[in-house]
Amino acid sequence: MIPIVCIVGRSKSGKTTLIEQLIPEFIRRGYRVATIKHHVANFEIDHEGKDSWRHKKAGAQTVVISSPKRVALVEDVSQDFPLDELAARFIREADIIIAEGFKRDRHPKVEVFRKGVHPHPLASELENLIAVVSDEPLQMEVPCLSLNDVTGVVDIIEERVLSKHRDR
Amino acid sequence: MIPIVCIVGRSKSGKTTLIEQLIPEFIRRGYRVATIKHHVANFEIDHEGKDSWRHKKAGAQTVVISSPKRVALVEDVSQDFPLDELAARFIREADIIIAEGFKRDRHPKVEVFRKGVHPHPLASELENLIAVVSDEPLQMEVPCLSLNDVTGVVDIIEERVLSKHRDR
């Protein structure tokens, strides 16, 4: 099993922006990174008019596109899948999986919090919270880091998520 | 193993257009359809600025997007994968896989041919050719159907590809 950490937080709190900063720092430290993004609503991917888009439009339930440099898949499903199942089915050759969202999942979590977006963090509702990243200091039971302390966040994930996996 | 048929032909011969017509006919006959499209060059998928696009841009090797209705994946790879491997890894819950391209693959093939695009069909170069679909009648060792004979093409695929799978 590849270790998984979830970056959670309310809408517009800056989850994607944090993940964009975490990925290059993990890569700098020698990790291969995969991500899993949760969408609550349906989403569009692929471009209108492309061959793969036309296959899907014609009714294919699953469309795979394969080239020597990239593989892609679009599949219609009838349920929301848990992280473990998505990871097991789709991800190989990664050292860490950073998930965006999945706040009700059991995996370790970092919450992104911005006072300007919402007055209170989700923290108390979250199982397995290991840190909060915030635009202002908070009194928490877990470490609270500044929004731009990317190395600090990666340090905590290495210590709390990756080293435990190595020890197993 | 899910049965696979490849729709092959020279560039601009109309492979995607035929597949767009085959898919609804298979669905009408009760089959669940998946497709695999081969790209010789790199390809873009996803939309600039989207969260998943930003993950990939930041360096994630694999990005998975999950919603209750659709799952998608984009993965950077370092080799071209054979059809069997793509099918085994990515496709489940389909009754037939229609592949676009993969002319050197061992699976049964239908060639799409248009005289206006190229003077000669690929046919003699193809292993396991079961039919040619052409804009003009050709003398071939395999059945030659008209470009708009979609039910005829599906009949041949059912007989030559799907019934053999059922008999195994």
Short mmCIF file of C-alpha atoms in Angstrom, two decimals:
data_model
loop_
_atom_site.label_atom_id
_atom_site.label_comp_id
_atom_site.label_asym_id
_atom_site.label_seq_id
_atom_site.Cartn_x
_atom_site.Cartn_y
_atom_site.Cartn_z
CA MET A 1 0.00 0.00 0.00
CA ILE A 2 1.28 3.46 -0.96
CA PRO A 3 0.98 5.98 1.91
CA ILE A 4 -1.84 8.49 1.53
CA VAL A 5 -2.27 11.96 3.05
CA CYS A 6 -5.43 14.02 2.55
CA ILE A 7 -5.38 17.79 2.14
CA VAL A 8 -8.78 18.91 3.35
CA GLY A 9 -10.51 22.19 4.10
CA ARG A 10 -13.56 24.20 3.24
CA SER A 11 -14.25 25.33 -0.30
CA LYS A 12 -11.84 28.08 -1.49
CA SER A 13 -9.52 27.57 1.48
CA GLY A 14 -6.54 26.97 -0.83
CA LYS A 15 -6.19 23.19 -0.94
CA THR A 16 -5.02 23.05 -4.56
CA THR A 17 -2.56 25.90 -4.04
CA LEU A 18 -0.99 24.07 -1.09
CA ILE A 19 -0.81 20.82 -3.06
CA GLU A 20 0.91 22.67 -5.93
CA GLN A 21 3.60 23.67 -3.45
CA LEU A 22 3.86 20.30 -1.70
CA ILE A 23 4.38 18.28 -4.90
CA PRO A 24 7.71 19.91 -5.96
CA GLU A 25 9.00 19.75 -2.37
CA PHE A 26 8.28 15.98 -2.20
CA ILE A 27 9.91 15.54 -5.61
CA ARG A 28 12.95 17.53 -4.41
CA ARG A 29 13.22 15.04 -1.53
CA GLY A 30 13.20 12.10 -3.94
CA TYR A 31 9.57 10.95 -3.78
CA ARG A 32 7.39 10.05 -6.76
CA VAL A 33 4.04 11.73 -6.25
CA ALA A 34 0.54 10.78 -7.33
CA THR A 35 -2.59 12.76 -6.51
CA ILE A 36 -6.28 11.93 -6.20
CA LYS A 37 -8.77 14.78 -6.46
CA HIS A 38 -12.29 14.36 -5.18
CA HIS A 39 -15.12 16.07 -7.00
CA VAL A 40 -18.53 16.20 -5.37
CA ALA A 41 -20.23 16.97 -8.67
CA ASN A 42 -19.72 15.58 -12.14
CA PHE A 43 -16.76 16.93 -14.04
CA GLU A 44 -15.66 17.28 -17.62
CA ILE A 45 -12.29 16.18 -18.86
CA ASP A 46 -10.98 15.78 -22.41
CA HIS A 47 -11.67 18.18 -25.24
CA GLU A 48 -14.74 18.35 -27.43
CA GLY A 49 -14.14 16.90 -30.86
CA LYS A 50 -11.12 14.76 -29.95
CA ASP A 51 -11.31 11.10 -30.95
CA SER A 52 -11.48 9.91 -27.34
CA TRP A 53 -14.17 12.50 -26.57
CA ARG A 54 -16.14 11.21 -29.57
CA HIS A 55 -15.88 7.61 -28.32
CA LYS A 56 -17.28 8.66 -24.93
CA LYS A 57 -20.00 10.78 -26.52
CA ALA A 58 -21.04 7.80 -28.67
CA GLY A 59 -21.71 5.81 -25.49
CA ALA A 60 -18.50 4.04 -24.42
CA GLN A 61 -18.60 3.52 -20.65
CA THR A 62 -14.81 3.56 -20.40
CA VAL A 63 -12.34 5.27 -22.73
CA VAL A 64 -8.60 4.73 -22.46
CA ILE A 65 -6.05 6.78 -24.43
CA SER A 66 -2.55 5.43 -24.73
CA SER A 67 0.66 6.96 -26.09
CA PRO A 68 4.33 6.25 -25.42
CA LYS A 69 4.41 9.15 -22.93
CA ARG A 70 0.98 9.33 -21.38
CA VAL A 71 -1.99 7.14 -20.57
CA ALA A 72 -5.42 8.49 -19.69
CA LEU A 73 -8.77 7.01 -18.76
CA VAL A 74 -12.30 8.35 -18.43
CA GLU A 75 -14.90 6.00 -16.94
CA ASP A 76 -18.54 6.49 -16.04
CA VAL A 77 -19.27 5.01 -12.63
CA SER A 78 -22.33 4.68 -10.43
CA GLN A 79 -20.82 5.30 -7.01
CA ASP A 80 -18.23 7.32 -5.14
CA PHE A 81 -15.14 5.17 -4.51
CA PRO A 82 -13.12 5.23 -1.29
CA LEU A 83 -9.50 6.36 -1.50
CA ASP A 84 -8.07 2.90 -0.87
CA GLU A 85 -9.96 1.48 -3.81
CA LEU A 86 -8.94 4.32 -6.15
CA ALA A 87 -5.32 3.96 -5.06
CA ALA A 88 -5.31 0.18 -5.47
CA ARG A 89 -6.90 0.29 -8.87
CA PHE A 90 -5.12 3.21 -10.47
CA ILE A 91 -1.86 4.09 -8.79
CA ARG A 92 1.39 2.23 -9.01
CA GLU A 93 4.95 3.44 -8.92
CA ALA A 94 4.35 6.30 -6.49
CA ASP A 95 5.92 6.82 -3.06
CA ILE A 96 3.17 9.07 -1.75
CA ILE A 97 -0.41 9.83 -2.72
CA ILE A 98 -1.68 13.33 -1.96
CA ALA A 99 -5.47 13.36 -1.93
CA GLU A 100 -7.46 16.59 -2.26
CA GLY A 101 -10.69 16.38 -0.31
CA PHE A 102 -11.97 13.05 1.11
CA LYS A 103 -12.42 14.65 4.54
CA ARG A 104 -14.46 11.67 5.82
CA ASP A 105 -11.75 9.19 4.86
CA ARG A 106 -9.66 7.45 7.55
CA HIS A 107 -6.26 8.51 6.20
CA PRO A 108 -4.07 11.17 7.88
CA LYS A 109 -5.17 14.71 7.09
CA VAL A 110 -3.80 18.22 6.86
CA GLU A 111 -6.43 20.96 7.00
CA VAL A 112 -6.01 24.22 5.10
CA PHE A 113 -7.73 27.10 6.90
CA ARG A 114 -8.25 30.73 5.98
CA LYS A 115 -10.06 32.99 8.39
CA GLY A 116 -11.30 35.13 5.50
CA VAL A 117 -13.08 32.16 3.93
CA HIS A 118 -14.77 30.71 6.99
CA PRO A 119 -14.58 31.64 10.72
CA HIS A 120 -13.86 28.12 12.02
CA PRO A 121 -11.67 25.23 10.90
CA LEU A 122 -13.16 21.80 10.26
CA ALA A 123 -10.60 20.33 12.67
CA SER A 124 -12.93 18.95 15.34
CA GLU A 125 -14.93 17.06 12.71
CA LEU A 126 -11.86 15.35 11.26
CA GLU A 127 -10.56 11.91 12.09
CA ASN A 128 -6.78 11.51 12.00
CA LEU A 129 -5.86 15.20 11.66
CA ILE A 130 -2.07 15.62 11.84
CA ALA A 131 -1.67 19.38 11.17
CA VAL A 132 -3.47 22.57 10.29
CA VAL A 133 -2.09 25.11 7.83
CA SER A 134 -3.58 28.51 8.53
CA ASP A 135 -3.39 32.19 7.65
CA GLU A 136 -3.34 33.01 11.37
CA PRO A 137 -2.07 31.18 14.49
CA LEU A 138 -4.64 28.84 16.05
CA GLN A 139 -4.72 27.01 19.36
CA MET A 140 -5.01 23.41 18.27
CA GLU A 141 -4.18 19.94 19.58
CA VAL A 142 -2.12 19.38 16.43
CA PRO A 143 0.69 21.54 14.98
CA CYS A 144 -0.52 24.74 13.30
CA LEU A 145 1.74 25.99 10.51
CA SER A 146 1.75 29.11 8.41
CA LEU A 147 0.36 28.88 4.88
CA ASN A 148 3.77 29.36 3.32
CA ASP A 149 5.64 26.88 5.53
CA VAL A 150 5.76 24.22 2.82
CA THR A 151 8.88 22.50 4.13
CA GLY A 152 7.31 22.36 7.61
CA VAL A 153 4.21 20.64 6.22
CA VAL A 154 6.32 18.15 4.26
CA ASP A 155 8.43 17.49 7.39
CA ILE A 156 5.28 16.59 9.33
CA ILE A 157 3.96 14.35 6.55
CA GLU A 158 7.33 12.61 6.28
CA GLU A 159 7.41 12.01 10.03
CA ARG A 160 3.77 11.12 10.60
CA VAL A 161 2.86 9.34 7.37
CA LEU A 162 5.93 8.19 5.45
CA SER A 163 8.18 7.02 8.29
CA LYS A 164 5.35 4.95 9.77
CA HIS A 165 4.91 3.23 6.44
CA ARG A 166 8.62 2.50 6.24
CA ASP A 167 8.56 0.97 9.72
CA ARG A 168 5.82 -1.53 8.88
CA MET B 1 -10.36 -11.43 -20.66
CA ILE B 2 -12.74 -9.03 -22.39
CA PRO B 3 -12.82 -9.55 -26.19
CA ILE B 4 -10.97 -6.90 -28.19
CA VAL B 5 -11.40 -5.79 -31.80
CA CYS B 6 -9.11 -3.23 -33.43
CA ILE B 7 -10.37 -0.68 -35.96
CA VAL B 8 -7.33 0.14 -38.05
CA GLY B 9 -6.58 2.08 -41.20
CA ARG B 10 -4.43 4.84 -42.56
CA SER B 11 -4.62 8.34 -41.13
CA LYS B 12 -7.88 10.15 -42.04
CA SER B 13 -9.49 6.95 -43.32
CA GLY B 14 -12.44 7.41 -40.93
CA LYS B 15 -11.65 5.09 -38.01
CA THR B 16 -13.22 7.33 -35.35
CA THR B 17 -16.32 7.92 -37.46
CA LEU B 18 -16.85 4.16 -37.84
CA ILE B 19 -16.31 3.60 -34.10
CA GLU B 20 -18.88 6.32 -33.35
CA GLN B 21 -21.37 4.28 -35.36
CA LEU B 22 -20.36 0.86 -33.99
CA ILE B 23 -20.70 1.85 -30.31
CA PRO B 24 -24.45 2.62 -30.35
CA GLU B 25 -25.12 -0.51 -32.41
CA PHE B 26 -23.30 -2.69 -29.85
CA ILE B 27 -25.17 -0.94 -27.04
CA ARG B 28 -28.47 -1.54 -28.88
CA ARG B 29 -27.57 -5.25 -28.90
CA GLY B 30 -26.99 -5.22 -25.15
CA TYR B 31 -23.21 -4.95 -24.91
CA ARG B 32 -21.32 -2.63 -22.58
CA VAL B 33 -18.58 -0.98 -24.63
CA ALA B 34 -15.14 0.30 -23.70
CA THR B 35 -12.67 1.84 -26.14
CA ILE B 36 -8.90 2.23 -26.23
CA LYS B 37 -7.45 4.88 -28.52
CA HIS B 38 -3.82 4.74 -29.55
CA HIS B 39 -1.90 7.98 -29.98
CA VAL B 40 1.48 7.88 -31.65
CA ALA B 41 2.41 11.30 -30.27
CA ASN B 42 1.86 12.86 -26.89
CA PHE B 43 -1.63 14.18 -26.22
CA GLU B 44 -3.26 16.70 -23.97
CA ILE B 45 -6.27 15.95 -21.86
CA ASP B 46 -7.87 17.90 -19.04
CA HIS B 47 -8.37 21.66 -19.05
CA GLU B 48 -5.82 24.30 -18.17
CA GLY B 49 -6.43 25.77 -14.74
CA LYS B 50 -8.49 22.89 -13.33
CA ASP B 51 -7.35 21.48 -9.99
CA SER B 52 -6.33 18.14 -11.52
CA TRP B 53 -4.47 19.96 -14.30
CA ARG B 54 -2.63 22.01 -11.66
CA HIS B 55 -1.62 18.81 -9.79
CA LYS B 56 -0.15 17.39 -12.99
CA LYS B 57 1.56 20.65 -13.90
CA ALA B 58 3.14 20.76 -10.42
CA GLY B 59 4.82 17.41 -11.12
CA ALA B 60 2.48 14.60 -10.07
CA GLN B 61 3.24 11.53 -12.20
CA THR B 62 -0.31 10.22 -11.88
CA VAL B 63 -3.48 12.22 -11.24
CA VAL B 64 -6.80 10.57 -10.50
CA ILE B 65 -10.08 12.48 -10.38
CA SER B 66 -13.03 10.84 -8.68
CA SER B 67 -16.70 11.80 -8.47
CA PRO B 68 -19.86 9.76 -7.88
CA LYS B 69 -20.48 9.65 -11.64
CA ARG B 70 -17.08 9.66 -13.30
CA VAL B 71 -13.51 8.62 -12.62
CA ALA B 72 -10.55 9.82 -14.67
CA LEU B 73 -6.82 9.27 -14.66
CA VAL B 74 -3.84 10.90 -16.37
CA GLU B 75 -0.49 9.17 -15.97
CA ASP B 76 2.93 9.90 -17.43
CA VAL B 77 4.54 6.70 -18.70
CA SER B 78 7.83 5.81 -20.33
CA GLN B 79 6.69 3.19 -22.83
CA ASP B 80 3.90 2.26 -25.19
CA PHE B 81 1.73 -0.45 -23.60
CA PRO B 82 0.26 -3.39 -25.49
CA LEU B 83 -3.52 -3.64 -25.68
CA ASP B 84 -3.75 -6.63 -23.35
CA GLU B 85 -1.96 -4.75 -20.62
CA LEU B 86 -4.08 -1.61 -21.02
CA ALA B 87 -7.23 -3.73 -20.97
CA ALA B 88 -6.17 -5.71 -17.91
CA ARG B 89 -5.18 -2.66 -15.96
CA PHE B 90 -7.96 -0.24 -16.81
CA ILE B 91 -11.07 -1.93 -18.12
CA ARG B 92 -13.61 -3.88 -16.17
CA GLU B 93 -17.32 -4.28 -16.62
CA ALA B 94 -17.27 -4.17 -20.42
CA ASP B 95 -18.43 -6.86 -22.85
CA ILE B 96 -16.33 -5.64 -25.75
CA ILE B 97 -13.32 -3.38 -26.17
CA ILE B 98 -13.06 -1.46 -29.44
CA ALA B 99 -9.50 -0.32 -30.01
CA GLU B 100 -8.64 2.48 -32.44
CA GLY B 101 -5.26 1.89 -34.00
CA PHE B 102 -2.85 -0.78 -32.68
CA LYS B 103 -2.44 -2.21 -36.18
CA ARG B 104 0.55 -4.33 -35.11
CA ASP B 105 -1.37 -5.94 -32.28
CA ARG B 106 -2.43 -9.62 -32.50
CA HIS B 107 -6.16 -9.00 -31.89
CA PRO B 108 -8.80 -9.28 -34.66
CA LYS B 109 -8.94 -6.25 -36.92
CA VAL B 110 -11.32 -4.37 -39.17
CA GLU B 111 -9.65 -2.04 -41.65
CA VAL B 112 -11.29 1.20 -42.73
CA PHE B 113 -10.28 2.13 -46.27
CA ARG B 114 -11.03 5.15 -48.44
CA LYS B 115 -9.67 5.27 -51.95
CA GLY B 116 -9.54 9.07 -51.80
CA VAL B 117 -7.17 8.98 -48.82
CA HIS B 118 -4.73 6.35 -50.00
CA PRO B 119 -4.69 4.11 -53.12
CA HIS B 120 -4.11 0.81 -51.28
CA PRO B 121 -5.47 -0.76 -48.10
CA LEU B 122 -3.11 -1.91 -45.34
CA ALA B 123 -4.74 -5.35 -45.49
CA SER B 124 -1.76 -7.44 -46.58
CA GLU B 125 0.33 -6.03 -43.72
CA LEU B 126 -2.24 -6.93 -41.07
CA GLU B 127 -2.33 -10.03 -38.91
CA ASN B 128 -5.80 -11.34 -38.02
CA LEU B 129 -7.81 -9.12 -40.39
CA ILE B 130 -11.49 -10.14 -40.28
CA ALA B 131 -13.08 -7.50 -42.56
CA VAL B 132 -12.46 -4.37 -44.60
CA VAL B 133 -14.88 -1.46 -44.65
CA SER B 134 -14.40 0.52 -47.83
CA ASP B 135 -15.83 3.33 -49.93
CA GLU B 136 -15.60 1.06 -52.99
CA PRO B 137 -15.81 -2.72 -53.51
CA LEU B 138 -12.47 -4.52 -53.19
CA GLN B 139 -11.39 -8.03 -54.04
CA MET B 140 -10.16 -9.32 -50.68
CA GLU B 141 -9.72 -12.62 -48.88
CA VAL B 142 -11.94 -11.27 -46.10
CA PRO B 143 -15.44 -9.74 -46.35
CA CYS B 144 -15.50 -6.21 -47.77
CA LEU B 145 -18.39 -4.08 -46.53
CA SER B 146 -19.62 -0.64 -47.45
CA LEU B 147 -18.73 2.25 -45.14
CA ASN B 148 -22.32 2.67 -43.99
CA ASP B 149 -23.03 -1.03 -43.36
CA VAL B 150 -22.72 -0.69 -39.60
CA THR B 151 -24.95 -3.62 -38.77
CA GLY B 152 -22.95 -5.79 -41.17
CA VAL B 153 -19.71 -4.88 -39.41
CA VAL B 154 -21.21 -5.57 -35.98
CA ASP B 155 -22.58 -8.90 -37.27
CA ILE B 156 -19.05 -9.94 -38.32
CA ILE B 157 -17.52 -8.83 -35.02
CA GLU B 158 -20.20 -10.70 -33.10
CA GLU B 159 -19.58 -13.84 -35.12
CA ARG B 160 -15.80 -13.73 -35.32
CA VAL B 161 -14.85 -12.14 -32.00
CA LEU B 162 -17.67 -12.32 -29.47
CA SER B 163 -19.05 -15.79 -30.18
CA LYS B 164 -15.56 -17.29 -30.01
CA HIS B 165 -15.10 -15.73 -26.60
CA ARG B 166 -18.42 -17.13 -25.43
CA ASP B 167 -17.45 -20.62 -26.61
CA ARG B 168 -14.24 -20.69 -24.60
#
